[in-house]
Tab-separated table of C-alpha atoms in Angstrom:
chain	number	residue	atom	x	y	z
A	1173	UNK	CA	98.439	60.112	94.070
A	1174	UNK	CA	97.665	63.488	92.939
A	1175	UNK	CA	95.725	66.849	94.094
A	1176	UNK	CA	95.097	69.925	92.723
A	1177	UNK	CA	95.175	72.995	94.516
A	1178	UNK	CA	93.942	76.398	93.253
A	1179	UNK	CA	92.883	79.758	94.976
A	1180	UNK	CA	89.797	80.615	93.621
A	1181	UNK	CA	88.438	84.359	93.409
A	1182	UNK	CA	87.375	85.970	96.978
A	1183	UNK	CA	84.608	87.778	95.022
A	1184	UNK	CA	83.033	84.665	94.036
A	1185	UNK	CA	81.876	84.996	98.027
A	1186	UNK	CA	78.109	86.597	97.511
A	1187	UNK	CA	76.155	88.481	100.160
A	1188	UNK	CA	73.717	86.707	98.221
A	1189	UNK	CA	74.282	82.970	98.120
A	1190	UNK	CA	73.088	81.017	94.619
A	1191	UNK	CA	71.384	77.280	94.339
A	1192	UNK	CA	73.606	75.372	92.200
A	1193	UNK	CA	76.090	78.317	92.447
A	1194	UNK	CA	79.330	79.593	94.057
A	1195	UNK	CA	78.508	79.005	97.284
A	1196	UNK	CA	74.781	77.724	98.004
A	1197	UNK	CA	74.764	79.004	101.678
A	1198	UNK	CA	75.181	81.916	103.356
A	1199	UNK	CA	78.783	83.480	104.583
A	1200	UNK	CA	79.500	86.493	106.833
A	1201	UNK	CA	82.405	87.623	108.424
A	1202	UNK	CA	86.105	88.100	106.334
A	1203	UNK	CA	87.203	85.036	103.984
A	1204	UNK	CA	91.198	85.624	103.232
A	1205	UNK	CA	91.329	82.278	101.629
A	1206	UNK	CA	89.368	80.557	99.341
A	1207	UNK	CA	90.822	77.427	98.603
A	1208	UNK	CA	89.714	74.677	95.742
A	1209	UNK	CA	90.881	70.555	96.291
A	1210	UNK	CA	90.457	68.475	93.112
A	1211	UNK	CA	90.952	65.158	94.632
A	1212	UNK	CA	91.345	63.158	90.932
A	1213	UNK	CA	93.118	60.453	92.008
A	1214	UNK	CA	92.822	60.236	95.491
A	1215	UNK	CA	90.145	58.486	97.891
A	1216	UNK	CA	89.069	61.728	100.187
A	1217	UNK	CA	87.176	58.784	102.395
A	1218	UNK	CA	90.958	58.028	103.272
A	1219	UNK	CA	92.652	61.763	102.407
A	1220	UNK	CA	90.077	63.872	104.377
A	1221	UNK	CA	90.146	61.918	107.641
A	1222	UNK	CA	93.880	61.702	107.684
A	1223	UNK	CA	94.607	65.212	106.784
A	1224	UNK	CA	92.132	66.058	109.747
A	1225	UNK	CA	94.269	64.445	112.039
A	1226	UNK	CA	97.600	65.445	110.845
A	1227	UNK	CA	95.585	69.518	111.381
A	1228	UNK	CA	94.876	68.549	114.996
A	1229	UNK	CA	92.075	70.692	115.475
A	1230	UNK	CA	89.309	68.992	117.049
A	1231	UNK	CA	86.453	69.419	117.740
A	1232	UNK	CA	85.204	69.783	114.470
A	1233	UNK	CA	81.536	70.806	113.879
A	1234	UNK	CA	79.312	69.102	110.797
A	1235	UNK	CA	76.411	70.077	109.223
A	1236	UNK	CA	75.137	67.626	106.742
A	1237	UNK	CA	71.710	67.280	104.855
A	1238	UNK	CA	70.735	63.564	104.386
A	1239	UNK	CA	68.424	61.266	102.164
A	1240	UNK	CA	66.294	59.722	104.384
A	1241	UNK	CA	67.920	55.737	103.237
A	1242	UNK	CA	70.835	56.988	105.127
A	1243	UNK	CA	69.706	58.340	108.308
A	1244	UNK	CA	69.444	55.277	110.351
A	1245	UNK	CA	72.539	53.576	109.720
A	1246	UNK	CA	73.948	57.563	110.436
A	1247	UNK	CA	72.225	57.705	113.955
A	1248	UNK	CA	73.200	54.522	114.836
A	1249	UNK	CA	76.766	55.272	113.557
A	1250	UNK	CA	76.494	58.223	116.128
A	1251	UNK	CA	75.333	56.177	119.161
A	1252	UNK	CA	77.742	53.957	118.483
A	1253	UNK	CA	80.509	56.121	118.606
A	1254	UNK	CA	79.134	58.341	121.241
A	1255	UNK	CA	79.275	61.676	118.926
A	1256	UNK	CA	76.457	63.927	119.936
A	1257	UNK	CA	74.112	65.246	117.821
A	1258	UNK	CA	71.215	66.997	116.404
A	1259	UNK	CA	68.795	67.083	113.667
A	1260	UNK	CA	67.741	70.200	111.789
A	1261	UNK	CA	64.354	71.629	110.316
A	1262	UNK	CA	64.782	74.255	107.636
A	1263	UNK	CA	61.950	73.545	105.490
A	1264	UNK	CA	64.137	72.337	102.459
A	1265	UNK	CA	63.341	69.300	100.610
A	1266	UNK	CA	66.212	66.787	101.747
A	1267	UNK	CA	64.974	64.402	104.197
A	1268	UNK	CA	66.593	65.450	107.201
A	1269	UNK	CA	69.823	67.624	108.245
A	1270	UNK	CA	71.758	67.524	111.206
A	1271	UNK	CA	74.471	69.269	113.058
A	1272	UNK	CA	77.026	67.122	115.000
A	1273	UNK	CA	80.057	67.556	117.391
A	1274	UNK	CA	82.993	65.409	116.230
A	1275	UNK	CA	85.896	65.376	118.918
A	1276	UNK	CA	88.781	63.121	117.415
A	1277	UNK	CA	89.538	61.488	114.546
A	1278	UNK	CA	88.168	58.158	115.262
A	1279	UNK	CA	84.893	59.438	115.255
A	1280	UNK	CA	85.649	61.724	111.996
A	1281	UNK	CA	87.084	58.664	110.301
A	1282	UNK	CA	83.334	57.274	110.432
A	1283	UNK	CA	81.356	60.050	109.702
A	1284	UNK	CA	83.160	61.729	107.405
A	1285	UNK	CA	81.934	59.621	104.358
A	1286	UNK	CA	78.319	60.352	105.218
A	1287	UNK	CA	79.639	64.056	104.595
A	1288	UNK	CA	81.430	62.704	101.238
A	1289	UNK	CA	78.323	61.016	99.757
A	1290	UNK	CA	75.873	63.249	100.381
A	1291	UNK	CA	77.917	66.549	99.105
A	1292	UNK	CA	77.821	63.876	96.479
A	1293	UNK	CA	74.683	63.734	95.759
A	1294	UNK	CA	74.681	67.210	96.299
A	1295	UNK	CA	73.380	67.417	99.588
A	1296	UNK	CA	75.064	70.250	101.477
A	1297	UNK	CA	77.678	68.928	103.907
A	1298	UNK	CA	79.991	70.984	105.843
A	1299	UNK	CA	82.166	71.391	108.554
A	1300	UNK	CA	84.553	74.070	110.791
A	1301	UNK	CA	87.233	73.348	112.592
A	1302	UNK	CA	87.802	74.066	116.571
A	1303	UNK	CA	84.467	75.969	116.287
A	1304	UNK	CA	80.770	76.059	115.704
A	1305	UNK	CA	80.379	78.414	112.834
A	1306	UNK	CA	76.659	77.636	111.876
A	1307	UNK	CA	73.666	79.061	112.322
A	1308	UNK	CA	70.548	79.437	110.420
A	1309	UNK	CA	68.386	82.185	109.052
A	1310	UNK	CA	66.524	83.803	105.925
A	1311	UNK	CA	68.177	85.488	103.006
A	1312	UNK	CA	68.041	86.648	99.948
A	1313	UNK	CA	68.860	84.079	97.432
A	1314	UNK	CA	69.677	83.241	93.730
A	1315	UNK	CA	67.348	80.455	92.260
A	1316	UNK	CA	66.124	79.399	88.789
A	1317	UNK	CA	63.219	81.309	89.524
A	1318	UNK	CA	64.996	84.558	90.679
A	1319	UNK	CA	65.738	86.103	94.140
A	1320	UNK	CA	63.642	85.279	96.715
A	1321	UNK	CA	64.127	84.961	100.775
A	1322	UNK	CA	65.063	81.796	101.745
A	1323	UNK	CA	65.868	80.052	105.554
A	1324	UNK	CA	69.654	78.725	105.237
A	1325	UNK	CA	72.681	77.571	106.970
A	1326	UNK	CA	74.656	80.927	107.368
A	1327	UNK	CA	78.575	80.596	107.839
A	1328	UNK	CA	80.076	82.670	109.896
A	1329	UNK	CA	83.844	83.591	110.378
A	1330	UNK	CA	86.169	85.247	112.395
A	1331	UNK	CA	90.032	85.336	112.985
A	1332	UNK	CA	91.636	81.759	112.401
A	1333	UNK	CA	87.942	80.463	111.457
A	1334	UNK	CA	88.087	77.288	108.718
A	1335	UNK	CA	85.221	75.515	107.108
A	1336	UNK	CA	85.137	73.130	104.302
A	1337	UNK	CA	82.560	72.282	102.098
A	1338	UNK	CA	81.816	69.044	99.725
A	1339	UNK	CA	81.747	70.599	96.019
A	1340	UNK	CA	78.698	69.481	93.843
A	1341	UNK	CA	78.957	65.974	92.360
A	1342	UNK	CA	81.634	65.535	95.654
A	1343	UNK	CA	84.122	66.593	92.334
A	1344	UNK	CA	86.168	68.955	94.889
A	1345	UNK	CA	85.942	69.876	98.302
A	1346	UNK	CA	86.546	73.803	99.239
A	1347	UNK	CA	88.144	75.633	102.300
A	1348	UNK	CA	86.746	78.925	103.260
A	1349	UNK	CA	89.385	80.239	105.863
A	1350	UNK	CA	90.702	82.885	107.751
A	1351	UNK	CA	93.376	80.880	109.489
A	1352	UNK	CA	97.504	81.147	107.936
A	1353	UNK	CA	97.518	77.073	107.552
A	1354	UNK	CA	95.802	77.899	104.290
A	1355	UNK	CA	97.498	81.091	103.015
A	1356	UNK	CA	99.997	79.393	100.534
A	1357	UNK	CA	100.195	75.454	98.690
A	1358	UNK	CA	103.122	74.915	101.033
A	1359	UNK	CA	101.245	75.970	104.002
A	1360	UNK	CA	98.113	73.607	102.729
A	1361	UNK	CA	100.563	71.185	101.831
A	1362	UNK	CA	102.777	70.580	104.672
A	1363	UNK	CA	100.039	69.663	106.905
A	1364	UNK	CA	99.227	66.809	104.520
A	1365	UNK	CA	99.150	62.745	105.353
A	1366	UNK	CA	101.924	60.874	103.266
A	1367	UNK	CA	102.599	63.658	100.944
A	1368	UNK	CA	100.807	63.960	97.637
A	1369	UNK	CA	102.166	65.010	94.615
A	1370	UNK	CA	100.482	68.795	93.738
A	1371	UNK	CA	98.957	70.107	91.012
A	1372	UNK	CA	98.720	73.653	91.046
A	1373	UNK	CA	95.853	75.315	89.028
A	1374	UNK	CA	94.594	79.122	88.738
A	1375	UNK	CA	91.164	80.210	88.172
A	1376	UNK	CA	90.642	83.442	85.850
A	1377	UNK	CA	89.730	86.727	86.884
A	1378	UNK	CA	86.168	87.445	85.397
């Protein structure tokens, strides 16, 4: 199985956050690493959960908008494995969003996919590690009909902070991190389940 790995630009990190764009929420705080999965030939509904637990850093924190097919079998998936919970009102046009406490990676293991599909279907589906980095607010942002103030998730991160988010089409997933585990491929890659092969790719400076 294969992944590619590439650092992507740290200016592609707005102050103004674009729909359909690079990244469609809001980020404050210091980003030192920017880092872009390709998973091509892997399953990430196996890769994710098991690179979770090889990182060890529980709890994680999710925040994941939802069509509304999938939101009882995803409560019930909750109460079942005793993760607590919350939903969300932003005033977007998803069905419902919620923010969730994940504590090990049995729980992870079940929710995770919810967080795979929907970033799929281009929901926006996220989560930090060891810390609750979300909030919400209004700001400024780039749409097909031009800048205008919009209420958001806003990321923010400190020292050691990490949050990944499902890429549109769930083509990639992306790390946003502050934290040394992602400062190099063999950093990234030596906290990998049964090792991949890597792929190495570099975006071009604009």
């Amino acid at each position: 199985m294969e992944i590619e790995i590439s650092f992507m630009p740290k200016k592609w990190i707005s102050d103004i956050p674009e729909a359909g764009g690079y990244f469609p929420f809001a980020i404050d705080g210091k980003t030192m690493y920017v880092v872009d999965f390709l998973f091509d030939t892997v399953d990430p509904n196996e890769f994710i959960p098991g690179w979770m637990f090889q990182l060890n850093k529980f709890p994680i924190y999710i925040y994941v908008e939802i069509f509304e097919f999938q939101t009882e079998e995803l409560e019930q998936d909750f109460k079942v494995h005793s993760v607590e919970y919350k939903t969300v009102e932003i005033g977007k046009k998803y069905d419902k969003a919620y923010k969730a406490t994940i504590e090990n990676s049995e729980q992870f293991k079940v929710i995770f996919p919810y967080l795979n599909s929907n970033g799929s279907m281009n929901n926006l589906a996220l989560w930090s590690l060891q810390k609750d980095v979300f909030s919400f607010g209004k700001r400024d942002f780039k749409t097909l009909f031009g800048r205008k103030k919009v209420l958001t998730p806003i990321v923010c991160l400190e020292n050691n902070d990490c949050v990944f988010w499902v890429g549109y089409d769930g083509q990639n997933i992306v790390a946003i991190s502050n934290n040394k585990l992602f400062s190099s491929i063999d950093c990234i890659s030596n906290q990998f389940p049964p090792k991949p092969n890597i792929i190495t790719a570099e975006y071009e400076e604009d």
